[in-house]
XYZ file of C-alpha atoms in Angstrom:
743
model
C 0.015 0.028 0.010
C 1.533 3.362 -0.979
C 1.883 6.232 1.493
C 0.189 8.696 -0.781
C -2.551 8.581 -3.379
C -2.359 11.659 -5.564
C -5.586 12.257 -7.547
C -5.390 14.466 -10.629
C -8.657 15.197 -12.469
C -7.900 16.109 -16.096
C -9.948 18.125 -18.584
C -8.758 20.333 -21.474
C -5.290 21.094 -20.098
C -3.052 19.444 -22.696
C -0.658 22.443 -22.726
C -0.078 22.243 -18.967
C -0.433 18.504 -18.299
C 3.181 17.467 -18.814
C 4.442 20.031 -16.296
C 1.835 18.865 -13.766
C 2.526 15.103 -14.054
C 6.340 15.636 -14.238
C 6.240 17.622 -11.015
C 4.741 14.591 -9.269
C 6.912 11.900 -10.846
C 10.018 13.976 -10.257
C 9.513 14.122 -6.484
C 12.363 12.768 -4.383
C 9.912 10.778 -2.227
C 8.904 7.745 -4.339
C 6.190 5.994 -2.277
C 3.014 7.173 -3.999
C 0.467 6.301 -6.684
C -0.778 8.856 -9.143
C -4.406 8.381 -10.160
C -5.122 10.526 -13.238
C -8.815 10.835 -14.017
C -9.522 11.646 -17.647
C -12.840 13.497 -17.376
C -13.670 12.759 -21.039
C -11.277 15.466 -22.137
C -11.832 16.357 -25.827
C -8.154 17.175 -26.486
C -5.025 14.986 -26.281
C -5.010 14.656 -22.462
C -6.141 11.039 -22.452
C -3.358 9.935 -24.815
C -0.735 11.901 -22.814
C -1.847 10.163 -19.629
C -1.703 6.732 -21.295
C 1.895 7.489 -22.382
C 2.843 8.264 -18.764
C 1.183 5.109 -17.496
C 3.072 2.971 -20.017
C 6.381 4.412 -18.765
C 5.791 4.543 -14.985
C 3.931 1.872 -13.073
C 3.024 4.400 -10.352
C 0.603 6.099 -12.802
C -2.886 4.750 -13.178
C -5.329 6.317 -15.630
C -9.094 6.239 -15.186
C -10.963 7.176 -18.384
C -14.553 8.252 -17.528
C -17.284 7.408 -19.982
C -18.711 10.946 -19.836
C -17.714 14.361 -18.520
C -18.784 14.677 -14.873
C -16.962 17.810 -13.720
C -14.128 18.461 -11.294
C -15.846 17.360 -8.057
C -17.174 14.036 -9.272
C -13.921 13.283 -11.106
C -12.160 13.592 -7.782
C -14.710 11.210 -6.249
C -13.997 8.666 -9.014
C -10.289 8.844 -8.307
C -10.928 8.512 -4.576
C -12.718 5.214 -5.109
C -9.530 3.795 -6.659
C -7.154 5.177 -3.987
C -5.113 2.785 -1.813
C -2.754 5.180 -0.025
C -2.639 6.042 3.639
C -3.120 9.720 2.649
C -4.976 11.283 -0.230
C -3.818 14.460 -2.008
C -5.650 16.235 -4.798
C -3.817 18.230 -7.505
C -5.491 20.205 -10.272
C -4.037 19.356 -13.667
C -2.994 22.903 -14.571
C -1.038 23.316 -11.302
C 2.151 21.575 -10.240
C 4.105 20.507 -7.133
C 7.242 22.185 -5.964
C 10.393 20.036 -5.641
C 10.713 18.115 -2.352
C 7.040 18.566 -1.316
C 6.147 14.891 -0.768
C 9.272 14.254 1.289
C 8.438 17.275 3.502
C 4.821 16.114 3.841
C 5.929 12.588 4.793
C 8.311 13.937 7.446
C 5.689 16.265 8.902
C 3.045 13.541 9.007
C 5.470 11.306 10.853
C 6.368 14.020 13.347
C 2.672 14.804 13.923
C 1.815 11.092 14.364
C -0.517 10.892 11.386
C -3.061 13.667 11.850
C -6.402 13.646 10.079
C -5.435 16.650 7.918
C -2.143 18.281 6.985
C -2.341 21.753 5.388
C 0.529 23.240 3.384
C 1.099 26.503 1.527
C 0.907 27.572 -2.152
C 2.013 30.392 -4.387
C 0.065 31.922 -7.258
C 1.880 31.658 -10.565
C 0.543 34.176 -13.099
C 1.199 33.995 -16.787
C 3.646 36.928 -16.385
C 5.491 35.392 -13.374
C 5.241 34.091 -9.829
C 3.382 36.110 -7.185
C 4.339 36.745 -3.564
C 3.667 34.834 -0.375
C 0.068 33.689 0.222
C -2.236 35.046 2.925
C -1.907 31.650 4.662
C 1.850 31.806 5.223
C 1.593 33.674 8.553
C -1.022 31.253 9.931
C 1.001 28.196 8.867
C 4.143 29.582 10.391
C 2.299 30.368 13.660
C 1.134 26.749 13.949
C 4.688 25.520 14.154
C 4.839 21.836 15.112
C 1.544 21.858 17.014
C -1.424 19.600 16.317
C -4.852 21.148 16.980
C -8.565 21.082 16.212
C -10.545 23.891 14.597
C -12.615 24.300 17.764
C -9.380 25.021 19.660
C -7.932 27.267 16.938
C -10.830 28.743 14.911
C -8.532 31.158 13.086
C -7.498 28.269 10.827
C -10.908 28.407 9.160
C -9.351 31.287 7.247
C -6.954 28.970 5.379
C -7.477 28.808 1.638
C -10.539 26.548 1.113
C -9.314 24.307 -1.696
C -8.709 20.608 -2.079
C -5.130 20.722 -3.307
C -3.364 22.334 -0.289
C -4.049 19.438 2.064
C -3.158 15.802 2.705
C -6.180 13.892 4.064
C -5.912 10.647 5.999
C -7.856 8.405 3.664
C -9.561 6.472 6.487
C -10.799 9.749 7.992
C -12.065 10.942 4.608
C -13.962 7.721 3.970
C -15.214 7.283 7.552
C -17.089 10.568 7.312
C -18.372 9.978 3.789
C -16.766 13.109 2.382
C -17.686 13.594 -1.268
C -17.411 16.476 -3.712
C -20.678 17.795 -5.115
C -21.137 18.777 -8.768
C -20.863 22.432 -9.769
C -18.499 25.269 -8.954
C -17.205 25.985 -5.434
C -17.216 22.279 -4.690
C -14.182 22.661 -2.435
C -15.926 24.778 0.186
C -18.280 22.290 1.791
C -15.717 19.462 1.832
C -12.985 21.727 3.253
C -15.103 23.137 6.036
C -16.864 19.882 6.830
C -13.515 18.032 7.111
C -11.954 20.815 9.179
C -14.743 20.831 11.821
C -14.784 17.009 11.964
C -11.013 16.555 12.269
C -9.708 16.004 15.772
C -6.092 16.458 14.764
C -4.926 19.056 12.185
C -1.299 19.875 11.460
C 0.359 22.533 9.305
C 3.413 22.556 7.076
C 4.891 25.974 6.466
C 6.092 25.147 2.970
C 4.959 26.149 -0.509
C 3.833 22.887 -2.032
C 1.763 23.933 -5.024
C 2.325 26.415 -7.820
C -1.290 27.585 -8.323
C -1.487 28.637 -11.900
C -3.543 31.727 -12.655
C -4.465 31.084 -16.276
C -4.772 34.105 -18.526
C -7.921 32.670 -20.109
C -10.021 29.540 -19.727
C -10.291 29.269 -15.924
C -13.902 28.416 -15.029
C -13.843 30.444 -11.815
C -12.923 33.584 -13.861
C -15.627 33.144 -16.493
C -18.672 35.318 -15.756
C -22.062 33.611 -15.775
C -24.860 31.993 -13.840
C -22.669 29.068 -12.865
C -21.354 31.179 -9.959
C -24.800 30.788 -8.359
C -23.588 27.237 -7.569
C -22.090 28.675 -4.436
C -25.509 28.712 -2.768
C -26.411 25.003 -3.046
C -22.849 24.164 -2.023
C -23.208 26.087 1.229
C -26.801 24.923 1.703
C -25.476 21.342 1.753
C -22.830 22.290 4.346
C -25.339 23.946 6.669
C -27.833 21.108 6.277
C -25.079 18.852 7.559
C -24.260 21.205 10.450
C -27.856 21.502 11.511
C -28.154 17.720 11.661
C -25.328 17.580 14.215
C -25.962 19.321 17.532
C -22.401 18.564 18.603
C -21.242 20.922 15.851
C -23.301 23.921 17.014
C -20.019 25.669 17.967
C -18.988 25.732 14.298
C -22.102 27.371 12.885
C -21.235 31.049 13.663
C -17.661 30.500 12.438
C -18.645 28.887 9.156
C -21.596 31.282 8.669
C -19.133 34.198 8.735
C -16.832 32.380 6.290
C -19.749 31.597 3.922
C -20.864 35.250 3.866
C -17.298 36.374 3.338
C -16.971 33.995 0.366
C -20.272 35.178 -1.186
C -19.339 38.846 -0.760
C -16.000 38.146 -2.392
C -17.688 36.460 -5.409
C -20.346 39.144 -5.994
C -17.653 41.862 -6.031
C -15.717 40.168 -8.858
C -16.732 41.338 -12.351
C -15.055 38.237 -13.801
C -17.571 36.064 -11.918
C -20.930 37.770 -11.449
C -22.062 40.055 -14.225
C -23.616 43.443 -13.342
C -26.951 42.228 -14.667
C -26.887 39.188 -12.337
C -25.795 41.005 -9.173
C -29.301 41.933 -7.921
C -30.358 38.284 -8.143
C -27.105 37.113 -6.505
C -27.694 39.650 -3.731
C -31.227 38.322 -3.148
C -29.812 34.806 -2.817
C -27.301 36.076 -0.254
C -30.129 37.724 1.709
C -32.163 34.520 1.642
C -29.157 32.449 2.819
C -28.519 34.970 5.595
C -32.128 34.846 6.821
C -32.237 30.988 6.787
C -28.939 30.288 8.523
C -27.867 33.326 10.633
C -27.089 31.871 14.096
C -28.632 33.605 17.067
C -26.380 36.332 18.390
C -24.056 36.268 15.381
C -21.576 39.158 15.483
C -19.915 40.198 12.230
C -16.132 40.694 12.264
C -14.476 44.116 12.425
C -13.374 45.860 9.317
C -14.846 46.538 5.842
C -16.128 42.982 5.388
C -17.955 43.128 8.714
C -19.522 46.407 7.652
C -20.889 44.717 4.524
C -22.312 41.894 6.619
C -24.036 44.347 8.983
C -25.518 46.235 6.011
C -26.667 42.958 4.516
C -28.560 42.131 7.716
C -29.809 45.617 8.530
C -32.950 45.698 6.365
C -34.593 43.525 3.754
C -34.758 46.575 1.529
C -30.986 47.288 1.407
C -30.034 46.638 -2.227
C -26.697 45.453 -3.558
C -26.052 48.819 -5.091
C -26.537 50.541 -1.734
C -24.361 47.984 -0.004
C -21.458 48.526 -2.363
C -21.923 52.229 -2.883
C -22.059 52.964 0.822
C -18.809 51.171 1.522
C -17.187 52.388 -1.688
C -17.930 56.063 -1.064
C -16.555 55.839 2.449
C -13.431 54.118 1.220
C -12.926 56.592 -1.623
C -13.499 59.573 0.641
C -11.035 58.240 3.178
C -8.399 57.509 0.545
C -8.833 60.934 -0.995
C -8.442 62.601 2.352
C -5.284 60.596 3.064
C -3.792 61.487 -0.276
C -4.578 65.182 0.258
C -3.036 65.105 3.725
C 0.037 63.234 2.485
C 0.658 65.745 -0.334
C 0.206 68.657 2.033
C 2.500 67.136 4.617
C 5.170 66.381 2.037
C 4.995 69.938 0.697
C 5.340 71.292 4.227
C 8.402 69.101 4.904
C 10.064 70.165 1.643
C 9.413 73.783 2.530
C 10.968 73.252 5.946
C 14.031 71.637 4.264
C 14.384 74.645 2.041
C 14.188 77.041 5.033
C 16.677 75.052 7.113
C 19.023 74.757 4.137
C 19.606 78.492 4.389
C 21.273 77.905 7.770
C 24.940 76.947 7.903
C 25.858 73.251 7.715
C 26.498 71.674 11.068
C 30.109 70.390 11.034
C 29.257 68.061 13.924
C 26.363 66.248 12.212
C 26.525 63.089 10.074
C 23.585 61.164 8.572
C 23.858 57.459 7.855
C 21.819 54.902 5.944
C 22.260 51.323 4.724
C 20.476 49.259 2.105
C 17.568 51.613 1.473
C 17.097 52.485 5.156
C 16.878 48.832 6.233
C 18.768 49.211 9.538
C 22.225 49.615 11.072
C 24.629 47.332 9.216
C 27.287 47.078 6.527
C 30.050 49.616 5.945
C 28.030 52.600 7.279
C 27.524 50.792 10.594
C 31.246 50.031 10.941
C 32.120 53.657 10.205
C 29.499 54.970 12.685
C 30.792 52.651 15.409
C 34.371 53.771 14.904
C 33.326 57.441 14.720
C 31.686 57.174 18.154
C 35.119 56.260 19.532
C 37.414 58.556 17.514
C 35.078 61.480 16.765
C 32.485 61.543 19.589
C 31.832 65.254 18.940
C 30.144 64.316 15.628
C 26.521 63.281 16.141
C 25.515 60.336 13.925
C 21.840 60.015 12.981
C 20.451 57.016 11.057
C 17.646 57.096 8.496
C 15.637 53.929 9.149
C 12.334 52.627 7.835
C 9.543 52.257 10.333
C 9.421 48.482 9.840
C 13.112 48.207 10.800
C 13.033 50.408 13.911
C 12.479 47.503 16.333
C 15.752 45.857 15.195
C 17.943 48.890 15.976
C 20.659 48.589 18.585
C 19.831 50.271 21.903
C 20.592 53.973 21.954
C 20.534 54.442 18.175
C 19.764 58.029 17.165
C 17.394 57.727 14.196
C 14.776 59.416 12.002
C 12.294 57.804 9.599
C 12.363 58.605 5.886
C 10.262 61.568 4.812
C 9.497 62.689 8.357
C 9.915 66.250 9.624
C 12.891 65.141 11.711
C 14.474 63.540 8.631
C 14.186 66.776 6.661
C 15.531 68.788 9.574
C 18.597 66.547 10.007
C 19.245 66.276 6.269
C 19.148 70.062 5.796
C 22.035 70.629 8.262
C 24.177 67.492 8.015
C 27.740 67.927 6.732
C 28.436 64.235 6.239
C 26.199 61.741 4.346
C 27.239 58.067 4.504
C 25.372 55.400 2.516
C 26.032 52.066 0.754
C 23.389 52.785 -1.908
C 22.223 56.006 -3.542
C 20.321 58.536 -1.554
C 16.871 59.449 -2.783
C 16.887 62.351 -5.221
C 14.081 64.171 -3.392
C 16.438 66.206 -1.146
C 18.987 68.392 -3.040
C 22.609 68.191 -2.024
C 23.909 71.291 -0.288
C 27.213 72.834 -1.322
C 29.878 71.921 1.189
C 28.287 68.665 2.310
C 30.368 65.526 1.903
C 28.685 62.466 0.405
C 30.536 59.199 1.074
C 29.555 56.152 -1.000
C 30.707 52.906 0.583
C 29.141 50.458 -1.983
C 28.120 46.926 -1.019
C 31.241 44.938 -1.713
C 33.559 44.119 -4.576
C 31.742 43.952 -7.964
C 31.604 40.774 -9.980
C 28.374 41.514 -11.834
C 27.789 44.609 -13.977
C 26.794 47.785 -12.190
C 25.758 51.304 -13.047
C 26.259 52.468 -16.658
C 27.478 48.980 -17.672
C 23.862 47.807 -17.281
C 22.828 49.826 -20.311
C 23.735 46.793 -22.417
C 21.794 44.443 -20.107
C 18.104 45.478 -20.326
C 16.921 42.468 -18.357
C 19.203 43.250 -15.445
C 18.145 46.877 -15.254
C 14.423 46.162 -15.523
C 12.491 48.473 -13.217
C 14.986 51.281 -12.786
C 16.552 54.060 -14.877
C 20.329 54.105 -15.338
C 20.324 57.866 -16.158
C 18.450 58.670 -12.970
C 20.789 56.443 -10.969
C 23.815 58.250 -12.405
C 22.215 61.604 -11.700
C 22.010 60.638 -8.014
C 25.614 59.348 -8.131
C 26.710 62.797 -9.295
C 26.367 63.822 -5.660
C 29.141 61.493 -4.522
C 32.288 63.126 -3.260
C 34.140 60.037 -2.092
C 34.017 56.348 -3.046
C 35.515 53.621 -0.840
C 37.407 50.757 -2.485
C 38.863 47.518 -1.079
C 41.075 46.790 -4.080
C 42.245 48.244 -7.381
C 39.737 46.094 -9.287
C 36.894 47.905 -7.551
C 38.484 51.305 -8.187
C 38.641 50.667 -11.926
C 35.088 49.273 -12.054
C 33.520 52.157 -10.154
C 35.260 54.686 -12.430
C 33.790 52.890 -15.441
C 30.339 52.059 -14.031
C 29.750 55.492 -12.489
C 31.174 58.169 -14.808
C 30.745 60.906 -12.189
C 32.951 63.375 -10.312
C 34.163 61.581 -7.176
C 37.477 60.647 -5.554
C 38.341 57.020 -4.719
C 39.644 56.278 -1.227
C 41.813 53.186 -0.904
C 40.660 52.432 2.608
C 39.446 48.857 2.490
C 35.914 47.774 3.419
C 35.038 48.915 6.960
C 32.583 46.091 7.521
C 35.414 43.593 6.903
C 37.523 44.884 9.782
C 35.824 42.358 12.011
C 36.726 39.508 9.697
C 40.384 40.436 9.852
C 40.521 41.036 13.587
C 37.487 39.473 15.316
C 37.437 38.574 18.995
C 37.949 34.845 19.419
C 34.634 34.371 21.233
C 32.401 36.150 18.664
C 32.053 33.174 16.316
C 31.402 30.858 19.247
C 28.585 33.064 20.450
C 26.987 33.063 17.011
C 27.238 29.275 16.823
C 25.489 28.968 20.156
C 22.752 31.373 19.064
C 22.162 29.397 15.863
C 22.083 26.089 17.759
C 25.033 24.513 15.940
C 26.327 21.370 17.751
C 29.822 21.517 19.251
C 32.564 20.376 16.910
C 30.444 20.468 13.717
C 31.893 21.713 10.485
C 29.674 24.619 9.363
C 29.030 24.879 5.603
C 27.623 28.289 4.701
C 25.588 28.360 1.496
C 24.933 31.892 0.197
C 23.299 32.042 -3.257
C 22.675 35.282 -5.136
C 19.692 36.402 -7.224
C 19.237 35.690 -10.962
C 18.236 38.343 -13.447
C 17.115 35.750 -15.958
C 14.244 34.649 -13.703
C 11.413 36.993 -12.709
C 11.598 37.481 -8.977
C 15.272 36.543 -8.906
C 14.962 33.171 -7.084
C 16.194 29.951 -8.615
C 16.737 26.723 -6.657
C 20.135 25.535 -7.871
C 20.639 23.003 -5.067
C 18.251 20.572 -3.351
C 19.046 21.792 0.172
C 17.623 18.725 1.923
C 19.733 16.458 -0.237
C 22.866 18.576 0.262
C 22.404 18.599 4.050
C 21.981 14.777 4.015
C 25.003 14.240 1.744
C 27.227 16.384 3.963
C 26.584 13.763 6.654
C 27.067 13.650 10.391
C 29.301 16.246 11.948
C 28.274 18.936 9.451
C 25.716 21.765 9.701
C 24.387 23.441 6.631
C 23.654 27.169 7.154
C 21.819 29.050 4.420
C 21.926 32.811 3.927
C 19.656 34.160 1.156
C 20.379 37.314 -0.771
C 18.628 40.209 1.023
C 16.396 40.863 -2.011
C 14.976 37.330 -1.704
C 14.382 37.342 2.038
C 10.747 38.548 1.906
C 9.664 36.688 -1.222
C 8.634 33.076 -1.767
C 12.164 31.585 -1.609
C 11.925 30.593 2.046
C 8.415 29.185 1.693
C 9.563 26.835 -1.039
C 11.330 24.680 1.501
C 13.896 26.652 3.470
C 11.580 27.603 6.357
C 10.324 24.022 6.659
C 13.838 22.532 6.664
C 14.903 25.035 9.295
C 11.898 24.206 11.505
C 12.697 20.508 11.281
C 16.369 20.990 12.121
C 17.634 19.808 8.731
C 19.592 23.016 8.296
C 19.869 26.500 9.757
C 18.280 29.483 7.985
C 20.433 32.490 8.923
C 18.860 34.927 6.465
C 17.481 37.054 9.284
C 20.796 37.294 11.175
C 21.301 41.118 11.356
C 25.035 40.994 10.542
C 26.293 38.781 7.743
C 29.808 39.164 9.136
C 28.748 37.086 12.169
C 27.440 34.303 9.945
C 30.699 34.262 8.042
C 32.760 34.116 11.237
C 30.692 31.171 12.473
C 31.318 29.069 9.322
C 34.213 26.899 8.208
C 33.602 26.959 4.440
C 31.564 29.064 2.021
C 29.590 27.594 -0.879
C 28.308 30.277 -3.177
C 27.572 30.908 -6.826
C 28.281 34.501 -7.826
C 27.585 36.392 -4.625
C 29.881 39.309 -3.750
C 30.087 37.710 -0.305
C 32.984 35.638 -1.550
C 35.248 38.682 -1.787
C 34.567 39.510 1.900
C 34.821 35.900 2.983
C 38.271 35.569 1.427
C 39.564 37.744 4.298
C 39.028 34.799 6.626
C 41.342 32.585 4.544
C 38.820 29.733 4.779
C 37.881 27.475 1.889
C 35.432 28.710 -0.756
C 33.643 26.551 -3.305
C 31.972 28.238 -6.299
C 28.966 26.336 -7.595
C 28.653 27.589 -11.138
C 26.177 25.273 -12.858
C 24.485 28.202 -14.687
C 27.434 30.517 -15.171
C 26.775 31.022 -18.912
C 23.179 32.069 -18.285
C 24.131 34.331 -15.398
C 26.915 36.090 -17.266
C 24.802 36.546 -20.334
C 21.847 38.059 -18.431
C 23.618 40.164 -15.823
C 27.131 40.633 -17.209
C 30.381 40.002 -15.315
C 33.697 41.855 -15.099
C 35.673 38.645 -15.157
C 35.113 34.885 -15.434
C 34.813 33.672 -11.858
C 35.123 30.033 -12.987
C 38.603 30.794 -14.422
C 39.767 33.032 -11.588
C 38.023 31.348 -8.670
C 38.882 31.538 -4.947
C 38.676 27.758 -4.692
C 37.321 24.747 -6.495
C 34.445 25.143 -8.948
C 31.566 22.683 -9.316
C 29.413 22.687 -12.424
C 26.861 20.150 -11.291
C 25.439 18.908 -8.013
C 27.333 15.651 -8.473
C 30.645 17.558 -8.598
C 29.651 19.655 -5.533
C 28.805 16.568 -3.464
C 32.061 14.878 -4.525
C 34.145 17.877 -3.432
C 32.849 17.451 0.135
C 32.647 13.676 0.208
C 36.325 13.418 -0.887
C 37.595 16.283 1.213
C 38.891 18.068 -1.868
C 37.161 21.307 -0.830
C 40.036 21.945 1.602
C 43.056 20.556 -0.272
C 46.322 22.340 -1.181
C 45.038 23.403 -4.599
C 42.136 25.122 -2.918
C 44.493 26.980 -0.596
C 46.609 28.125 -3.510
C 43.618 29.472 -5.453
C 42.419 31.240 -2.348
C 45.774 32.899 -1.712
C 45.873 34.386 -5.187
C 42.272 35.572 -4.859
C 42.951 37.218 -1.475
C 46.027 39.000 -2.749
C 43.998 40.531 -5.561
C 40.676 41.351 -3.908
C 41.492 41.858 -0.202
C 44.353 44.220 -1.075
C 43.441 47.091 1.280
C 41.522 45.119 3.959
C 43.843 45.172 6.974
C 41.389 45.560 9.824
C 41.726 49.362 10.027
C 39.403 50.477 7.218
C 36.795 52.123 9.473
C 39.427 54.016 11.396
C 40.999 55.139 8.163
C 37.663 56.528 6.909
C 36.925 58.350 10.160
C 40.355 59.962 10.305
C 40.330 60.936 6.619
C 36.705 62.112 6.173
C 35.501 63.197 9.623
C 38.728 64.379 11.273
C 40.663 65.569 8.216
C 43.792 63.669 9.149
C 46.240 61.917 6.905
C 46.019 58.237 7.952
C 48.661 55.601 7.173
C 48.394 53.777 3.896
C 46.820 50.330 4.150
C 48.928 47.228 3.957
C 49.098 45.980 0.359
C 49.383 42.371 1.611
C 46.230 41.220 3.409
C 46.403 40.075 6.981
C 46.352 36.353 7.550
C 43.773 35.322 10.177
C 43.925 32.018 11.949
C 41.656 29.111 10.814
C 38.077 29.042 12.120
C 38.728 26.249 14.590
C 41.566 28.214 16.234
C 39.796 31.564 16.202
C 36.460 30.399 17.537
C 36.146 26.831 18.798
C 32.750 25.206 18.167
C 30.505 25.297 21.233
C 26.961 24.501 22.118
């Protein structure tokens, strides 16, 4: 008996069917059967399915004698199922890699719950969307097992069949069946959720939910959308037959109304001509099933529900117009206030700009006001020691304020305080361009620290790479760069690149990278403290994997390595630590498996660690593709492996200043097999690797001697003439000698 039965109803999806079936058969977890139900599809779907069945014994095809619709096709597949758990997958959607293995592990850890719910991502024809509304709920559930009565908020999870694994015995015991018509998922989802005694969640994106440009039934206007009413009538008939489920009626009544209000508002579902009739059906449903003492939720949806119940004579037009006018009026008022406030702040900036610059005021920012880190943070920290008379103020976004170190003097972007500080500050320090909204004052000093040594094309060089500069203007970027007075460099390669990429009037300072000072001269106990915080076992070899974004893929995220497989292949005594590129941290990349693997202890997700320098110090070896992190990491003189399986595509789409595979800081792998062999054989740390690393350090860590921040402070803030940096980089001790592994 297989662990999973995966039921795929198929109808008129021949263009998407291969991707769907391949996503199942390509799963690393093999113990499943795939039951494909050909719902009398008029295209080539039936023949395609038969070809798969002939090649793979796990595929069984059920050809229905007539078209019965999605719900009854699922029922037909369910009758043939033999697995412990049943999963449903729509034939125009597809599974993400590693889903079934993650589901199997979670089911085992939860001791076979009745239902397991996992996440999804919407994939539009123009590209993948962002995280789903369910991701926060799934993350909050953690490793707990619960019932809906205990945790009613989980009724808000997406009510579809394909984001769950159902225990087959539970499904059959309660006679769960899909009804014909649209919205067939709703009654089965809610009925199963209220009946389940044990529900578990998996915070992992398991399904790419395709938003088809045309042809989706749910986005075709017509009377079929009235099917929502008999679907919910069936659900409430069931609830009213079971007194022990009285607790669920108010909860599901609110969800039913919410669903109906959502449908009536969509022009691609209910036509304007049908809306009065749809509204009457909603009123009738409300009057038949409203539980005694029902209280609508807060917010706009609750307002609609209260209006719906207020009088039998409230029309749909009044319902929507009343809410719409209030929303429009509120939005208009906010926009007017915002414009007036911005104008007032600009005026204040202009007035204060007539005052003399304050020679004792510096303003700092990093990574678009994301917090206190990077080169600006290192310079600020050193300035507090060497130039305490200069007040340093950070510009920090409101969503990053809570992460600031205690005692940080800060302002938020666009605020009155921000304009007041910016108008008087003599020194401006940033690792990206400042916004162009505030003019530079004569006499102010703008220091550009950059974000590391460049491998990929930057600035004006992107003019020949339209895909890489999608979404921003190179001329506008260069106009902002015209305000730079000073540009920090860690090596002569960077100096030449910045002169070419930013044809502006600035002076290069050969100071080294201030944020790398700690890598050259870190306290011995700092890495040990980070290892303890990350929960890394004593004595383990820490492998840091730090991939960068890809310009050839919309959204930038590409899974180049199966992280679960890599962690397993590294074996006992190793800990895999993953650090995503900052631009990928809030997208779907973590939901596609990283968050789940971290929660289960398979690896450590260190993306949220505030200081990447700490993560580097805590590691023994870096595996990266084309991340600029390798140039910083080389200061540690620890092994680096470059995984370059898509180098040609990356270089063609983004552009590169040199071939990293030919001038690498260590061994290069061009396939996962090669990467795994490097670690299994111990080659990753051999003499050849050390020789490559030494040459790389000599070239790219040229001015990093542990005194870069001091050199910047003395040169820029104090006007002194500091000593020249050492041309030969300092040689730190190995990781095991600098920071012994500790629990």
